[in-house]
Coordinates of C-alpha atoms and ligand atoms in Angstrom, one line a residue:
X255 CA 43.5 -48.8 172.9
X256 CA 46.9 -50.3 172.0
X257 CA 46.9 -54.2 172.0
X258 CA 49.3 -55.5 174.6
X259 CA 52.6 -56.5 173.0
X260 CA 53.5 -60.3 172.8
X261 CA 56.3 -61.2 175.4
X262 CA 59.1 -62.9 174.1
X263 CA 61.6 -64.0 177.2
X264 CA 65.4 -64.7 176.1
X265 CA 67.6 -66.6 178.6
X266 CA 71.8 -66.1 177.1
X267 CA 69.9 -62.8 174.9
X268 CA 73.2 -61.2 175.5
X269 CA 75.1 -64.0 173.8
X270 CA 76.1 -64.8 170.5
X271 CA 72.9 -66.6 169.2
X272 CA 70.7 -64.5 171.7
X273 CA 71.2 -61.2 170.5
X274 CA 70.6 -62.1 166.8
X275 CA 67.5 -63.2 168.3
X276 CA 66.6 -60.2 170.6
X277 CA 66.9 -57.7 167.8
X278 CA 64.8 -60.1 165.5
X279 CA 62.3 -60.1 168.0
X280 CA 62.1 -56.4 168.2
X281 CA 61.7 -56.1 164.8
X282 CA 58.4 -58.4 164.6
X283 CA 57.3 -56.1 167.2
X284 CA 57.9 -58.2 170.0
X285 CA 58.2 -57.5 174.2
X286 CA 61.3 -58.7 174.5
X287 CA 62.7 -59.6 178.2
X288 CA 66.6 -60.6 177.7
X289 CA 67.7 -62.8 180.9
X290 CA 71.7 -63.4 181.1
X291 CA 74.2 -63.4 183.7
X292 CA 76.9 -62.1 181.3
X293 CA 79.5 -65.1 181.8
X294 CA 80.3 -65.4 177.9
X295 CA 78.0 -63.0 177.1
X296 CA 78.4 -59.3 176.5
X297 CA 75.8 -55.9 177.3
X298 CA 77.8 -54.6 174.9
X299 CA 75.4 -57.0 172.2
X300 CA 72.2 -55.4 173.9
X301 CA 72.9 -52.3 174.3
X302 CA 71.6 -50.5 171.4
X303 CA 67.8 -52.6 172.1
X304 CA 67.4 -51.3 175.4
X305 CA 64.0 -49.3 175.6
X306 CA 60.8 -49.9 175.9
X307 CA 60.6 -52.8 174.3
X308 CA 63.5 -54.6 175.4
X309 CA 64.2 -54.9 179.1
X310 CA 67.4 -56.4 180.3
X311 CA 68.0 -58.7 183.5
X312 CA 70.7 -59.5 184.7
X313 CA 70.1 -63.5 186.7
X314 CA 71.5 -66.3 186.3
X315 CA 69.0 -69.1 185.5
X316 CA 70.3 -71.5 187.7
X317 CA 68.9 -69.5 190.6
X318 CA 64.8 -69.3 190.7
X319 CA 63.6 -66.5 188.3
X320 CA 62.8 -63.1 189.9
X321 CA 58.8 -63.2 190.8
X322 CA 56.7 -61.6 188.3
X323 CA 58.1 -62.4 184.8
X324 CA 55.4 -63.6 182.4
X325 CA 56.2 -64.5 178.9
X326 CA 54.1 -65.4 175.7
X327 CA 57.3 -67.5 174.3
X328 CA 60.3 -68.3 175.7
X329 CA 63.3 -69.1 174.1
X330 CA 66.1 -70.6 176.5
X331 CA 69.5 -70.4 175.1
X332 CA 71.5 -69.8 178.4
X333 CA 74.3 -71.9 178.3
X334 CA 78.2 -71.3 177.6
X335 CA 78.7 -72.9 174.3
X336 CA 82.1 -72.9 173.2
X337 CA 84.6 -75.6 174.4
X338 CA 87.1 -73.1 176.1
X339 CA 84.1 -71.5 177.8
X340 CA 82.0 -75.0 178.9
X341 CA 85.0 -76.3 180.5
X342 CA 86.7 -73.6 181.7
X343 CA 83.9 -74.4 184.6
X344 CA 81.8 -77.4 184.1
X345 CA 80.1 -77.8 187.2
X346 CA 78.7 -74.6 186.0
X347 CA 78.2 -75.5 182.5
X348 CA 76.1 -78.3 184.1
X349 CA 74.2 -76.6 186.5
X350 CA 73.1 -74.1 183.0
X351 CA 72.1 -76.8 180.6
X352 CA 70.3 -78.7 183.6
X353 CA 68.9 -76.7 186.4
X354 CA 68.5 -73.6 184.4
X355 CA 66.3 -75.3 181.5
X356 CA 64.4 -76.6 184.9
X357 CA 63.7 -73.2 185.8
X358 CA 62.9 -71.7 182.6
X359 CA 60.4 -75.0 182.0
X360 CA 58.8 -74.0 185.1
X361 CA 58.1 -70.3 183.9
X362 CA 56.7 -72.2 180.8
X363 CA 54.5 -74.4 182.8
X364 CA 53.1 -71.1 185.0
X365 CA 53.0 -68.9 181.9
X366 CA 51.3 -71.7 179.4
X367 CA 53.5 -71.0 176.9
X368 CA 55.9 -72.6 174.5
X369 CA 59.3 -73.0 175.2
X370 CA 62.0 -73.5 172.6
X371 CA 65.0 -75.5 174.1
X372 CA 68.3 -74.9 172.5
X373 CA 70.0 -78.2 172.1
X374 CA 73.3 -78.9 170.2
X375 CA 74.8 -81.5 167.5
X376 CA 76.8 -82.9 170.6
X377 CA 74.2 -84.9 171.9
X378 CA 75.9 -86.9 168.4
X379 CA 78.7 -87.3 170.5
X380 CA 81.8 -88.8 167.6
X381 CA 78.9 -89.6 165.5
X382 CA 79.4 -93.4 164.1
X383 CA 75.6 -92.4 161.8
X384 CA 76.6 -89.8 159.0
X385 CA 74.6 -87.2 158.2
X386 CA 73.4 -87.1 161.9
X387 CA 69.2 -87.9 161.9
X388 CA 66.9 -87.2 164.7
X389 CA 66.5 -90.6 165.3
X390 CA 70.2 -91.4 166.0
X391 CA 70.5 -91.3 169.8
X392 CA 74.6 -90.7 169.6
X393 CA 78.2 -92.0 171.0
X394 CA 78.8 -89.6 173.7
X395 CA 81.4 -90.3 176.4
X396 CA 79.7 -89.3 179.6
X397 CA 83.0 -88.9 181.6
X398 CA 84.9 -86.9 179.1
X399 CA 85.7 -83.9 179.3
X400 CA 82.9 -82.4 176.7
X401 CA 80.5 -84.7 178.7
X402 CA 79.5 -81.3 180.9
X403 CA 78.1 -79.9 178.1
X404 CA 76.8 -82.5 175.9
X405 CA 75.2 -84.4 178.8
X406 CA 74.2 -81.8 180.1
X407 CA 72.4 -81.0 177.0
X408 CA 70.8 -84.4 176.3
X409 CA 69.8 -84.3 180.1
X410 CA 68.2 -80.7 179.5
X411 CA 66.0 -82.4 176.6
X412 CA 65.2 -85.6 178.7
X413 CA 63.5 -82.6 181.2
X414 CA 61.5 -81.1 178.4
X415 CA 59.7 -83.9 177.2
X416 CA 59.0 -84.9 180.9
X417 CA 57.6 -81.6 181.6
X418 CA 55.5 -82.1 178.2
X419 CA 54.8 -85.6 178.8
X420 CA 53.5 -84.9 182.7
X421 CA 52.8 -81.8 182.5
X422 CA 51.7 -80.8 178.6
X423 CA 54.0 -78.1 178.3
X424 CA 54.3 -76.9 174.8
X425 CA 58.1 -77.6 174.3
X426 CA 60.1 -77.1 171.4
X427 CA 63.6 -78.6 170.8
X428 CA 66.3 -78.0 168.4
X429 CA 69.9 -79.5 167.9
X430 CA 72.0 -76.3 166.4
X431 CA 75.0 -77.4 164.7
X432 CA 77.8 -74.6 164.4
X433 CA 76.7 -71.4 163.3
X434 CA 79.1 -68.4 162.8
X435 CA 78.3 -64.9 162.4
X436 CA 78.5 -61.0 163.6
X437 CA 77.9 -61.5 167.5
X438 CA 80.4 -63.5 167.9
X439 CA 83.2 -62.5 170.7
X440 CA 86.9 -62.3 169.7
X441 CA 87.3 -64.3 172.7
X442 CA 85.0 -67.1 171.9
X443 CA 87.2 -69.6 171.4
X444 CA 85.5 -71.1 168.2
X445 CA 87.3 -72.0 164.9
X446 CA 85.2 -69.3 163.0
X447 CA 86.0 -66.6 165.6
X448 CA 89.8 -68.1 166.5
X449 CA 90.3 -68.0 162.2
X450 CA 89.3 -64.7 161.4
X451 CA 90.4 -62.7 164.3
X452 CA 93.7 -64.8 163.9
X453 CA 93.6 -64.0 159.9
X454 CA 93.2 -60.0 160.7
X455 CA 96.4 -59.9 163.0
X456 CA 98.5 -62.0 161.2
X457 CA 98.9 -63.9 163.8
X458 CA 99.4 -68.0 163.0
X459 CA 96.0 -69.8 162.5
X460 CA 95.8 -72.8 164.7
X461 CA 94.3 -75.7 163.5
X462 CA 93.5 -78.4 166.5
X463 CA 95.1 -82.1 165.0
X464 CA 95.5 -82.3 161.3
X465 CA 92.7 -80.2 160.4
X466 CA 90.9 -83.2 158.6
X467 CA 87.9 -83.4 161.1
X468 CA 84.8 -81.8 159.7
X469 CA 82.2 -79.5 160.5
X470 CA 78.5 -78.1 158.9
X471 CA 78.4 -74.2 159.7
X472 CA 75.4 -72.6 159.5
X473 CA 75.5 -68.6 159.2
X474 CA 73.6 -67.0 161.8
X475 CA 70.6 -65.6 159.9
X476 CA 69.6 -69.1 158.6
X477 CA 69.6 -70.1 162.2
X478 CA 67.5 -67.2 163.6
X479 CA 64.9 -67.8 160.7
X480 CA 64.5 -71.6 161.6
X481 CA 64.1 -70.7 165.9
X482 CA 61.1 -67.8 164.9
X483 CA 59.5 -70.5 162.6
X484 CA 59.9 -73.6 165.2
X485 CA 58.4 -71.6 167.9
X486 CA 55.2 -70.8 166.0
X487 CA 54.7 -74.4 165.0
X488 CA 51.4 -76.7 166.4
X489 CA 51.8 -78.1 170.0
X490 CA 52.4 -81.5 168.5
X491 CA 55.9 -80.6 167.5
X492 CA 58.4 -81.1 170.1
X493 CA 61.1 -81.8 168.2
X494 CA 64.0 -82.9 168.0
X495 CA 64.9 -81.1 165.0
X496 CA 67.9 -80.9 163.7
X497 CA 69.4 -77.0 162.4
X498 CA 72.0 -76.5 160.8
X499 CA 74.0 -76.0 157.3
X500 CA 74.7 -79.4 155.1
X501 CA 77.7 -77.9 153.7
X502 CA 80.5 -79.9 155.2
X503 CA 83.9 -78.8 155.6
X504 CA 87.1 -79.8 156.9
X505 CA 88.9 -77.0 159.5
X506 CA 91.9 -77.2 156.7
X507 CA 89.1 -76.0 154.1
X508 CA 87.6 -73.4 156.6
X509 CA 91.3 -72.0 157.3
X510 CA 92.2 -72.1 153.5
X511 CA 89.0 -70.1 153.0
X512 CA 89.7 -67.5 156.0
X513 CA 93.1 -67.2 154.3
X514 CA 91.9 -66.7 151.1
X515 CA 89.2 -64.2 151.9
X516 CA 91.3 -62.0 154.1
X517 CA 94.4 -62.0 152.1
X518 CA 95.8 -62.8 155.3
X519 CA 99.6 -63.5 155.6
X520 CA 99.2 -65.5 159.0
X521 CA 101.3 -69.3 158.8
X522 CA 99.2 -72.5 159.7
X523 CA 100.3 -74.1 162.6
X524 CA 99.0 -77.6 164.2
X525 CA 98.6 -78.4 167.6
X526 CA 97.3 -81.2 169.4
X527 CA 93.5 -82.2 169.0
X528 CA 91.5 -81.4 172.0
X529 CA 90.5 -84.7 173.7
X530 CA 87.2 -86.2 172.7
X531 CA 86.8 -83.7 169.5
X532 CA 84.0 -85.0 166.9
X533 CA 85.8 -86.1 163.6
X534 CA 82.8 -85.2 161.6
X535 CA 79.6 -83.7 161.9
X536 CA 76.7 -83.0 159.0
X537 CA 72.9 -82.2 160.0
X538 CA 70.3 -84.4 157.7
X539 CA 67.6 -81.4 157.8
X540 CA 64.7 -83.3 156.4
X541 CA 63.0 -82.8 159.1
X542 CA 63.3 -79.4 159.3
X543 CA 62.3 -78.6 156.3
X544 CA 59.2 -80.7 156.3
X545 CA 58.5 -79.2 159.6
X546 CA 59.3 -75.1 159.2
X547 CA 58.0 -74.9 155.8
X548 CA 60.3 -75.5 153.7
X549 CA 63.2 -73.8 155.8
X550 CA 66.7 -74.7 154.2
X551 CA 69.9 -72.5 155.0
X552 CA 69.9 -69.7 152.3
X553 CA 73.4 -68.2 153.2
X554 CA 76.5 -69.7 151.1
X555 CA 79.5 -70.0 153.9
X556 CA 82.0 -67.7 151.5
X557 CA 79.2 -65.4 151.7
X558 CA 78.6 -65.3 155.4
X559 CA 82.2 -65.6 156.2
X560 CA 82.8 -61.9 154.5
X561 CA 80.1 -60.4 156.8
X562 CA 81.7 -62.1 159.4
X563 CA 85.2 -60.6 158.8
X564 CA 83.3 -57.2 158.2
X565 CA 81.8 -57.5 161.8
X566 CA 85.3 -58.8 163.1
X567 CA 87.2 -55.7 161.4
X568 CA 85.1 -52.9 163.2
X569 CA 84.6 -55.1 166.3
X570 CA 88.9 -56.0 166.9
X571 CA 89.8 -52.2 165.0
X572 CA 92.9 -51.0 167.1
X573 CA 93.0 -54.2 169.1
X574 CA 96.1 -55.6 170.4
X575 CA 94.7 -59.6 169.3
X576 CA 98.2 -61.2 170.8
X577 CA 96.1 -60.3 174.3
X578 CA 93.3 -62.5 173.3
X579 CA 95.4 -65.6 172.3
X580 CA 98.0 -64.9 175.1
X581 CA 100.9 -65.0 172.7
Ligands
LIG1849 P1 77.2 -67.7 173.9 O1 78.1 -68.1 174.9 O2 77.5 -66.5 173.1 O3 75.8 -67.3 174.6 C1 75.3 -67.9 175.8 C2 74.7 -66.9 176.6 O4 74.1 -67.5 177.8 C3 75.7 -65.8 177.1 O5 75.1 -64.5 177.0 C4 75.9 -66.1 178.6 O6 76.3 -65.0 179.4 C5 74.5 -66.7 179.0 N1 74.5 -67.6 180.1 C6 75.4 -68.7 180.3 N2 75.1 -69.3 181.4 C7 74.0 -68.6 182.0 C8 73.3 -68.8 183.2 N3 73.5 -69.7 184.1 N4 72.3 -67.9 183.4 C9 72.0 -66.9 182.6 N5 72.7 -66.7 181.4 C10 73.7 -67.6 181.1 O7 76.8 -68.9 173.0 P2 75.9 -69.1 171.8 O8 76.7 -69.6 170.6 O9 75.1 -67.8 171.6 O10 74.9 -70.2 172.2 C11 73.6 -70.0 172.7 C12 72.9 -71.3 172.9 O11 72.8 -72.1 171.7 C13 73.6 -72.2 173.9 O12 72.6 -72.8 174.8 C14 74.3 -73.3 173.1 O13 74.4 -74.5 173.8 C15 73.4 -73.4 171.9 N6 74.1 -73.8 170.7 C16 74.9 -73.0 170.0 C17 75.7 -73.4 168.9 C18 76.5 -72.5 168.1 O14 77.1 -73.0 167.1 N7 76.6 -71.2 168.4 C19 75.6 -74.8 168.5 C20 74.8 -75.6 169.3 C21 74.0 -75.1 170.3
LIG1850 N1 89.4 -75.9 166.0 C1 90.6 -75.6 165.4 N2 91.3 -74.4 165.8 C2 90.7 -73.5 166.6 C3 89.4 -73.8 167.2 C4 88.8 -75.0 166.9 O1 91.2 -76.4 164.7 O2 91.4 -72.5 166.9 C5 88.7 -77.1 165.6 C6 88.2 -78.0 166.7 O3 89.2 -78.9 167.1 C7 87.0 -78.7 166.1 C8 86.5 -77.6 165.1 O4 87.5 -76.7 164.9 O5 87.4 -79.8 165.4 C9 85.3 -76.9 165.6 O6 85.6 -76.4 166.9 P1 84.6 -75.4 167.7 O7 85.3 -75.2 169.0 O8 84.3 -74.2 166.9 O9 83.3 -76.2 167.9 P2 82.9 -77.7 168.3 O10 84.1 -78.5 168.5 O11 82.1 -77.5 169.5 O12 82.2 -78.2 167.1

């Protein structure tokens, strides 16, 4: 008799992020069941899994889950991530991050099983502790407009350690600073996604402000490694952990780089920084790599930028682009 498959449920699998992780999944010979209500996520990015070992619903989290799903792990990354997105509607973005980690907590609690919480580098808020450690608990402005999304966020983790606190629920939270990578949608929004599609159509590269305000990207593989290894860990480890890619860069770096790697002949134009944007941001990973066995990002960003521009190439072939950036 065949052993019954592991069960591996993925709330935002059709995302960015998600379907990375779906198709990792797969490949460890996991069940996967993908939950997503497509709102910046794509089929498009599931497509290819669909089978027997890869079912797709189509819910929104926010809503009770249908009856009858039972999962060995669950990973819940169903949230809209990017700034455009989050606060295009943040009532909504709300509603994700906090009633739809409630919901997907209480599947934990009926299934018993762990639960990895996808949590962000804005619960840093405009960081005043550089690198960014666990311990720091942040300078968020809770009436901003990024406040949707980042409390949101630190309100979603507040929930998991109550449900493991009260309840014992085996959760599992991590703090993902920006990770780029093929998955991505033209559309997205983000500087990775905004640069290279931007680069490819020669269209002018927009850097928010003066460019001097700094990120850590991570590439997506690194990521993907870390969630697989921090859902496997001992019950003990909740988290916070920090993921993410040490290397900081300013946006003027990143668009230099896009430039250079493209051989793009796109100008550099400035407009104004959106309000409440981060001036910095670098992940101390100590943690992590004490805690996932030694995990460290592997991937340089030249490196994973080019597989990026690779994916963006076939992905935007024969694309009108201006469409995308309504110019
Ligand atoms: P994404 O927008 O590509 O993916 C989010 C997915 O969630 C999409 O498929 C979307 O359709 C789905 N979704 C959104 N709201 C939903 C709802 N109410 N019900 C069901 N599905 C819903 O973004 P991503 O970059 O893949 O991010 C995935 C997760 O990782 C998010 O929770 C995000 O906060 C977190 N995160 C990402 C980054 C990053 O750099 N990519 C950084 C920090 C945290
Ligand atoms: N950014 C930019 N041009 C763009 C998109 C973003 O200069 O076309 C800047 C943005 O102001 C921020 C950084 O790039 O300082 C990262 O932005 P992103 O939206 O990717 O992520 P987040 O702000 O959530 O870290």
């Amino acid at each position: 008799m065949q052993d019954k498959k592991h069960i591996s449920v993925v709330a935002g699998g059709a995302g960015f992020i998600g379907s990375n992780l779906c198709r990792r999944l797969l490949h460890d010979g996991r069940h996967v069941v993908c939950i997503d209500n497509l709102s910046t996520g794509c089929f498009d990015n599931v497509q290819s899994m669909v089978g027997d070992d890869f079912e797709f619903i189509r819910h929104d989290i926010t809503e009770p889950l249908p009856i009858g799903i039972h999962a060995d792990e669950i990973y819940n990354l169903a949230c809209p991530a990017s700034p455009v997105h989050y606060q295009r509607n943040p009532i909504a973005t709300t509603k994700a991050a906090v009633i739809g980690t409630l919901n997907m907590l209480e599947l934990a609690k009926a299934s018993k099983c762990p639960i990895l919480q996808s949590s962000t580098s804005e619960v840093y808020g405009n960081p005043n502790v550089h690198p960014q450690t666990e311990d720091y608990n942040g300078n968020v402005n809770p009436v901003g407009v990024r406040s949707c999304y980042d409390e949101g966020k630190r309100c979603a983790e507040s929930l998991c350690m109550d449900y493991h606190r009260q309840y014992g629920v085996n959760v599992k939270i991590v703090r993902i600073f920006n990770t780029y990578g093929p998955g991505m949608a033209s559309d997205d929004g983000r500087v990775v996604s905004n640069f290279i599609t931007q680069a490819l159509s020669g269209l002018p590269i927009t850097i928010y402000g003066d460019g001097s305000q700094t990120r850590s990207f991570m590439y997506i593989d690194d990521l993907i490694e870390a969630l697989v290894r921090m859902t496997a860990t001992a019950k003990d480890v909740t988290g916070p952990v920090n993921l993410g890619n040490p290397d900081e860069r300013s946006v003027n770096e990143l668009a230099d780089m896009v430039i250079a790697l493209t051989g793009s002949h796109s100008r550099l134009i400035h407009t104004p920084l959106p309000k409440d944007d981060p001036c910095r941001r670098r992940p101390d990973i100590s943690l992590a790599g004490r805690l996932l066995g030694g995990w460290h990002p592997i991937v340089e960003l030249e490196d994973g930028l080019c597989k990026t521009l690779e994916y963006f190439k076939t992905k935007t072939k024969g694309k009108n682009l201006a469409n995308v950036y309504n110019c």
